[in-house]
PDB file of C-alpha atoms in Angstrom:
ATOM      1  CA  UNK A   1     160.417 119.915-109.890  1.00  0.00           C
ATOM      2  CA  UNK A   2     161.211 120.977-106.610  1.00  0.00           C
ATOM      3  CA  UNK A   3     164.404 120.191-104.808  1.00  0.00           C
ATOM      4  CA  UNK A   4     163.705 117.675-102.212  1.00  0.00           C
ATOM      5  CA  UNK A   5     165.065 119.079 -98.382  1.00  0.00           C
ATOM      6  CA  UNK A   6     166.749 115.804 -98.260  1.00  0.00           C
ATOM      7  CA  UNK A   7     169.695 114.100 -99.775  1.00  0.00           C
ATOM      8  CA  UNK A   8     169.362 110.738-101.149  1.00  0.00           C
ATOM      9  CA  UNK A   9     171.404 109.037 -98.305  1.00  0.00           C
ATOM     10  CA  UNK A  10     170.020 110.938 -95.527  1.00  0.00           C
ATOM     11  CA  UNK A  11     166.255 109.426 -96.709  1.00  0.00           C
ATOM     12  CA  UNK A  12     167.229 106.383 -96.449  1.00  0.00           C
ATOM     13  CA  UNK A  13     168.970 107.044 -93.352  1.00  0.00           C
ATOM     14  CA  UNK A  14     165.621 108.084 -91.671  1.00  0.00           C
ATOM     15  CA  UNK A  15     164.002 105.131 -93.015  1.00  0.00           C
ATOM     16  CA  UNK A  16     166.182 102.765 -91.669  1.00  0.00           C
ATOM     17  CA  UNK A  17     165.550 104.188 -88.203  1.00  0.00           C
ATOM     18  CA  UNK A  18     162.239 104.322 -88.255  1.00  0.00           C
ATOM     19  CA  UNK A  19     162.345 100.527 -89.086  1.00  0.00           C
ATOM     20  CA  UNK A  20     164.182 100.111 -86.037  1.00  0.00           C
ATOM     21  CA  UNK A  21     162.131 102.634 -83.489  1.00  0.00           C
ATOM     22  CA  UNK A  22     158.631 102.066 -82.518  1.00  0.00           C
ATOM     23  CA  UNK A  23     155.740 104.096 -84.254  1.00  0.00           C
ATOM     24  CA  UNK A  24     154.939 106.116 -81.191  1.00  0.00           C
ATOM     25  CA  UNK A  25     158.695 106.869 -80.729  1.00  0.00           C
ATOM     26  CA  UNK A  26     159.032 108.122 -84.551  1.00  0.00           C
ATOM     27  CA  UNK A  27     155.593 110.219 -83.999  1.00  0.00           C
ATOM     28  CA  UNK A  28     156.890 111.822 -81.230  1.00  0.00           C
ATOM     29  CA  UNK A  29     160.233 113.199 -83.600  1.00  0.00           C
ATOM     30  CA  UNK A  30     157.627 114.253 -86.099  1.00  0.00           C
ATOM     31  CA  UNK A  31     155.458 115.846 -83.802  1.00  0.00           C
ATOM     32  CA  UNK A  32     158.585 117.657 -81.904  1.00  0.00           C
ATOM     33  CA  UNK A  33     160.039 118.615 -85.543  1.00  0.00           C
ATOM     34  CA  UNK A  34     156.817 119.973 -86.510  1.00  0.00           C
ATOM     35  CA  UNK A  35     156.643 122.243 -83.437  1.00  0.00           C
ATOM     36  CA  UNK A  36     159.847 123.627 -84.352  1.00  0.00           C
ATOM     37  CA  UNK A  37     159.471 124.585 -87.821  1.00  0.00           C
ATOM     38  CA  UNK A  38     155.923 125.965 -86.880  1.00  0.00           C
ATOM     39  CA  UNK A  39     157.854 128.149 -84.011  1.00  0.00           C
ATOM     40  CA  UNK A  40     160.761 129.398 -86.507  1.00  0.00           C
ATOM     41  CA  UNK A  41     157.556 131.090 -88.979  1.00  0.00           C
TER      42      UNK A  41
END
């Protein structure tokens, strides 16, 4: 199985914020994280 990019902690971490930020604000750090990777290829 591959090893996930994330630790355990830092999952739940992320998941916790995103319970706290709105959807569009959580879309927009997907969207700008996305861009990023894409850019480093």
């Amino acid at each position: 199985m591959k090893k996930s990019r994330f630790t355990e902690e830092q999952m739940v971490t992320i998941l916790r914020e995103a319970d706290k930020a709105p959807v569009a604000e959580m879309l927009t750090g997907v969207e700008e994280a996305r861009d990023q990777r894409a850019d480093d290829l």
